Coordinates of C-alpha atoms in Angstrom, one line a residue:
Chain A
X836 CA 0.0 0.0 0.0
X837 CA 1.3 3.6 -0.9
X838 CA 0.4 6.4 1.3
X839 CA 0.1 10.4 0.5
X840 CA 1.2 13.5 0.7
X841 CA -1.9 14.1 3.4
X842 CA -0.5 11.4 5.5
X843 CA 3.3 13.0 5.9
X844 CA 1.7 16.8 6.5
X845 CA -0.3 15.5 9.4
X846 CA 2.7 14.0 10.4
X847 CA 4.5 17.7 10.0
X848 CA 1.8 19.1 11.6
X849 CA 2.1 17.0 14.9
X850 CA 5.8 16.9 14.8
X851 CA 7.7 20.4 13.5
X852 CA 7.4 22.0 17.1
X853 CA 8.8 19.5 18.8
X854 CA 11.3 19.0 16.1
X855 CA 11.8 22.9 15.5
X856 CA 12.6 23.6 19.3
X857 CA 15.0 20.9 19.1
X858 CA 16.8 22.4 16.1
X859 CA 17.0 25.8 17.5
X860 CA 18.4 24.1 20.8
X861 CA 21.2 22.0 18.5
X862 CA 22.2 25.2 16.6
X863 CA 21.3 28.3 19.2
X864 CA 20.0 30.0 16.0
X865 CA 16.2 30.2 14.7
X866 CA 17.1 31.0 10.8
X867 CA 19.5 28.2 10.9
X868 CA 16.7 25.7 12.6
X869 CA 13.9 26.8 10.4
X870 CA 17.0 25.2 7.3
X871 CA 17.2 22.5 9.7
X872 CA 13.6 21.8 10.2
X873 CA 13.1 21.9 6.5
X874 CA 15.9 20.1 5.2
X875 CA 15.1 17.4 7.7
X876 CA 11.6 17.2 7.0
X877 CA 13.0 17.1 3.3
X878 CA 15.2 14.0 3.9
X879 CA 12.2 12.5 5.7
X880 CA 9.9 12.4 3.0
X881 CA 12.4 11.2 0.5
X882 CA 13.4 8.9 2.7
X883 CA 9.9 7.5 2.7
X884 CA 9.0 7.7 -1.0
X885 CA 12.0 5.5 -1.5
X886 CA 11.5 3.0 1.5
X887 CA 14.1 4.3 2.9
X888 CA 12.9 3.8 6.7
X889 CA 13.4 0.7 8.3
X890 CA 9.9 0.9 9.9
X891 CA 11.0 -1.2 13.0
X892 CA 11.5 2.1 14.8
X893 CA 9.3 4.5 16.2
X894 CA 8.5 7.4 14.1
X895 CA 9.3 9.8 15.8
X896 CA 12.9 8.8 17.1
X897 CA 13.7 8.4 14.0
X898 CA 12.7 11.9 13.1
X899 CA 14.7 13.3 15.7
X900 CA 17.9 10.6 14.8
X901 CA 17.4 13.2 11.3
X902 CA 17.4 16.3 13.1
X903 CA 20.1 15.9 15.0
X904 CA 22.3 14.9 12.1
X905 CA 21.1 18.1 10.1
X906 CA 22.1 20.0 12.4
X907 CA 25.3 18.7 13.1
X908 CA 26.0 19.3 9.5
X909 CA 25.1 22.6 9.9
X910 CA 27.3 23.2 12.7
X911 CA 30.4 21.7 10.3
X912 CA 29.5 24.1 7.9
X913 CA 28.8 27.0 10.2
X914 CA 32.2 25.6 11.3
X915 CA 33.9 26.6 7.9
X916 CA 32.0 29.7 7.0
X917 CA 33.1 30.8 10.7
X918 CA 36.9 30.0 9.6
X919 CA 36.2 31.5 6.4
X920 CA 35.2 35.2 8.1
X921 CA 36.9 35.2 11.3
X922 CA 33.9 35.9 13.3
X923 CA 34.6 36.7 16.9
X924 CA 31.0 35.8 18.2
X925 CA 28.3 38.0 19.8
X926 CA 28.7 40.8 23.1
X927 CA 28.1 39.2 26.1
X928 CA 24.8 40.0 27.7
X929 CA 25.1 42.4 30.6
X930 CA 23.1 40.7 33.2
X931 CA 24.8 38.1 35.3
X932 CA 22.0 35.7 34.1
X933 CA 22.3 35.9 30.9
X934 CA 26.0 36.2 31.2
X935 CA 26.3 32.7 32.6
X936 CA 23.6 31.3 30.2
X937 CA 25.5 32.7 27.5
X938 CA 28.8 31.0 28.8
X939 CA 26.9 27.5 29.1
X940 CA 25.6 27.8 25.7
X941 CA 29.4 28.7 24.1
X942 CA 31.1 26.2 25.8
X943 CA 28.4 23.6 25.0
X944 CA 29.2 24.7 21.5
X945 CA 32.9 24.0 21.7
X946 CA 32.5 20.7 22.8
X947 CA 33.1 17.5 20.3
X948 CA 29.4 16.8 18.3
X949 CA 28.7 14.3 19.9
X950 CA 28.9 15.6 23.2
X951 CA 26.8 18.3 22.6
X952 CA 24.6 16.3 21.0
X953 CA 23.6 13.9 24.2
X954 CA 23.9 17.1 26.7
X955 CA 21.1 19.1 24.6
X956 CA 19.1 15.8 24.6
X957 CA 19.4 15.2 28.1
X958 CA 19.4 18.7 29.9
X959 CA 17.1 20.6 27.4
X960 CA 14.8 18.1 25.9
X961 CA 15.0 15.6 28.9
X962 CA 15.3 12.5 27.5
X963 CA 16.5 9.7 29.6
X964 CA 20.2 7.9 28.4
X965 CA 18.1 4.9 26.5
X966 CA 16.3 7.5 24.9
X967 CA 19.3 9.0 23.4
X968 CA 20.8 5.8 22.9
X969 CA 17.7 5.0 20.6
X970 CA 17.7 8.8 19.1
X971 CA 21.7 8.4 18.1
X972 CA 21.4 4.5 17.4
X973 CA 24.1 3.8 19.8
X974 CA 24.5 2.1 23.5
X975 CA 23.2 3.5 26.7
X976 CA 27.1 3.1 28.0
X977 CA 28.1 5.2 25.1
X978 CA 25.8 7.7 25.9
X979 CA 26.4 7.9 29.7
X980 CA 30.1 7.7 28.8
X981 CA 29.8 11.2 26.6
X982 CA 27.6 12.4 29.2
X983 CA 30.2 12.2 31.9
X984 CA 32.9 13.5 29.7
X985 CA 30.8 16.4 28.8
X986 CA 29.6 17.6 31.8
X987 CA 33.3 17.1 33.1
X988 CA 34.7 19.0 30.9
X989 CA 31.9 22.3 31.5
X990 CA 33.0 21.9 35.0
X991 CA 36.3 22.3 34.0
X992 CA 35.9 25.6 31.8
X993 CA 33.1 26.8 33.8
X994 CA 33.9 30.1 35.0
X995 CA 32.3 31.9 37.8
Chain B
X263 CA 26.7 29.2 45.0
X264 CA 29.1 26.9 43.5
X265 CA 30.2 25.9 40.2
X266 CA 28.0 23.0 39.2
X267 CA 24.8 24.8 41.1
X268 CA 25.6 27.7 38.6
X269 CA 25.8 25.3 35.6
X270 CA 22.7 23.9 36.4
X271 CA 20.8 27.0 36.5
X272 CA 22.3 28.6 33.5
X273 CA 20.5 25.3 31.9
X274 CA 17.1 25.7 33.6
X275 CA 17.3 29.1 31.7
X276 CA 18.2 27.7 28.3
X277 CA 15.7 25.5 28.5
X278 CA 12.8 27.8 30.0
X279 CA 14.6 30.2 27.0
X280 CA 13.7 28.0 24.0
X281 CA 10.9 26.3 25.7
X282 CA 8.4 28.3 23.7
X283 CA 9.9 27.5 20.2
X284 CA 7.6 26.9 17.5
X285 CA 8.3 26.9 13.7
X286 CA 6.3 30.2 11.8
X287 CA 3.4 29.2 10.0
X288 CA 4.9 30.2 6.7
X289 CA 7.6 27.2 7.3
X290 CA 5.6 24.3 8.1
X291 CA 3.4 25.5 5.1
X292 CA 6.3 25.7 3.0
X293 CA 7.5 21.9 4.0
X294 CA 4.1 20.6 4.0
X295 CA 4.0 22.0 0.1
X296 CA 7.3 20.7 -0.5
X297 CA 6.5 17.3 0.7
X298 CA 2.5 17.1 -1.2
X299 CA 3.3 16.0 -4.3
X300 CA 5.3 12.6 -4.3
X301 CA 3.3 9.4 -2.1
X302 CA 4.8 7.6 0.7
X303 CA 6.6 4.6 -0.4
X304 CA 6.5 3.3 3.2
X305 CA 3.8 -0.2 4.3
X306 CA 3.7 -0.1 7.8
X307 CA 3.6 3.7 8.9
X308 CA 0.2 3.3 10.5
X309 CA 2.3 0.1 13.1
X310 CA 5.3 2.5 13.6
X311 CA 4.9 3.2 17.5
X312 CA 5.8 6.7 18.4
X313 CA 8.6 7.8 20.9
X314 CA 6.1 10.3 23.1
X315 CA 2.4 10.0 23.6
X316 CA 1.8 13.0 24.4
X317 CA 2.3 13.3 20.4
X318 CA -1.4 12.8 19.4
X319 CA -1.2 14.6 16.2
X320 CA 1.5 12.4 15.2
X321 CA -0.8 9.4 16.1
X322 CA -3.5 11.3 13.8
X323 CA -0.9 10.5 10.8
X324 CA -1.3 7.2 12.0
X325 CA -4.5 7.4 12.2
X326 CA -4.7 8.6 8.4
X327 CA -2.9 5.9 7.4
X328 CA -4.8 3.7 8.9
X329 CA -8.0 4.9 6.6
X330 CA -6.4 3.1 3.7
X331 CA -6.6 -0.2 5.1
X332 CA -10.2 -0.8 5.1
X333 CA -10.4 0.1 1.3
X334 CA -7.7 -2.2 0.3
X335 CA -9.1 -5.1 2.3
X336 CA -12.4 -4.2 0.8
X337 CA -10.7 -4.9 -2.7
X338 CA -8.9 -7.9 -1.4
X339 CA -12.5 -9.6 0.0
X340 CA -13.9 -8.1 -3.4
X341 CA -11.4 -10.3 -5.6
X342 CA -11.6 -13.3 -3.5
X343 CA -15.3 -13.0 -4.1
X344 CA -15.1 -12.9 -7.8
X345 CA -13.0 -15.0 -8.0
X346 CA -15.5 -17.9 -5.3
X347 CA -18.1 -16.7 -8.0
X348 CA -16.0 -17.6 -10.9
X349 CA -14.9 -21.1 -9.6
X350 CA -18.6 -21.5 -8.8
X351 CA -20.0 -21.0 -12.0
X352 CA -17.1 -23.5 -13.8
X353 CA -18.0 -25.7 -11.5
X354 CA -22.0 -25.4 -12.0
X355 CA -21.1 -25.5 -15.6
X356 CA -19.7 -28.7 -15.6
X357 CA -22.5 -30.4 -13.1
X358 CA -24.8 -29.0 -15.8
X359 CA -22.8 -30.5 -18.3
X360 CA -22.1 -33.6 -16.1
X361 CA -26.2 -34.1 -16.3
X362 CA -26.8 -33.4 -19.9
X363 CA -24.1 -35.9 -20.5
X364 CA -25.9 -37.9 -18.2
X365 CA -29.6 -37.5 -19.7
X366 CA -28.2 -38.2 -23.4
X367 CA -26.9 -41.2 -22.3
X368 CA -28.7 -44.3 -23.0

């Protein structure tokens, strides 16, 4: 049986919040997660026209697993366009608050992908560490393994 | 307050922050045109268990999905029937035969 177009924009409909907060999250930037949302979505569908989901999943994990790796690429190639320019980042807010939140969200940034990746799925969207495992298709170990590293190493650069 | 009691705050506001997301209207409409025109090439989308279940429109695609089922069963019951009509009638023909034979018969 083939399904339509109808089908996948309910599906759009009941994910793309959920899916949009969680790009803006992975990149810290709404134009960039309004080209991640849509390129993901993108992938999705053609992924779908041409079988190319597994269907032994659940939907919407599998969803996110393309999120998250749109938005990784996105970060490469903010990455290289950064390189490119020399861009020194944005002024630090002036309220201690904001400061600090600011200072999380740059260091988050600096760390290896994949330890960004399982912090923003654990402390932002609250996942739990089989959860993530599922989201990033790898162990549970591996995940609390790059979640220890992580947070040890904003511990380490965490300024007060 | 310490270091770590600092760290967890700063993420309590990031999350409270972006809590609120939500793509503009204009986007979703944009995907959901992007993604109209070519079908699904996927069998069991209706079976695919979701991660949350808070996500009820997502079950509504589900739902959707579902809707062709009945129609293609309908077909499938259809056929067979045809078919249980068809065998029925060879069948019928050849008793018929089977007694003309018979009747000519001396």
């Amino acid at each position: 049986m083939r399904g339509d177009g109808s089908a996948f924009a309910v599906i759009v409909a009941g994910t793309s919040a959920r899916l949009y907060r969680l790009a803006v999250r992975m990149t810290g930037d709404r134009d960039e997660a309004d080209d991640v949302l849509q390129s993901a979505f993108i992938r999705a569908h053609r992924a779908l026209c041409d079988g190319g989901w597994d269907e032994r999943g659940k939907l919407e994990t599998w969803l996110y697993r393309i999120v998250v790796n749109t938005a990784l690429n996105a970060r490469r190639q903010r990455r290289r366009r950064l390189q490119l320019v020399d861009t020194r980042g944005e002024a630090p807010p002036a309220q201690e608050a904001q400061a600090e939140l600011a200072q999380l969200m740059a260091l988050v940034r600096e760390l290896p992908a994949e330890q960004q990746t399982v912090l923003v799925l654990k402390e932002l969207e609250g996942m739990t560490a089989n959860e993530i495992a599922e989201v990033l298709a790898c162990s549970e170990g591996a995940v609390e393994q790059r979640l220890v590293r992580a947070r040890a190493t904003l511990r380490k650069r965490w300024q007060t | 307050m310490s270091g770590p009691d600092r760290i967890d705050e700063a993420w309590a506001a990031w999350r409270a922050a972006t809590e609120d997301e939500a793509p503009a209207a204009a986007l979703v409409e944009r995907i959901t045109r992007a993604t109209a025109s070519a079908p699904l090439a996927s069998t069991s989308l209706a079976s695919a268990p979701l991660a949350s279940a808070s996500l009820a429109q997502a079950s509504l695609a589900q739902a959707v999905w579902r809707l062709g089922r009945p129609a293609l069963a309908g077909l499938a019951v259809a056929a067979a029937l045809l078919l249980f009509a068809a065998t029925r009638s060879l069948d019928r023909l050849a008793d018929d035969a089977t007694t003309a034979i018979e009747a000519l018969t001396p």
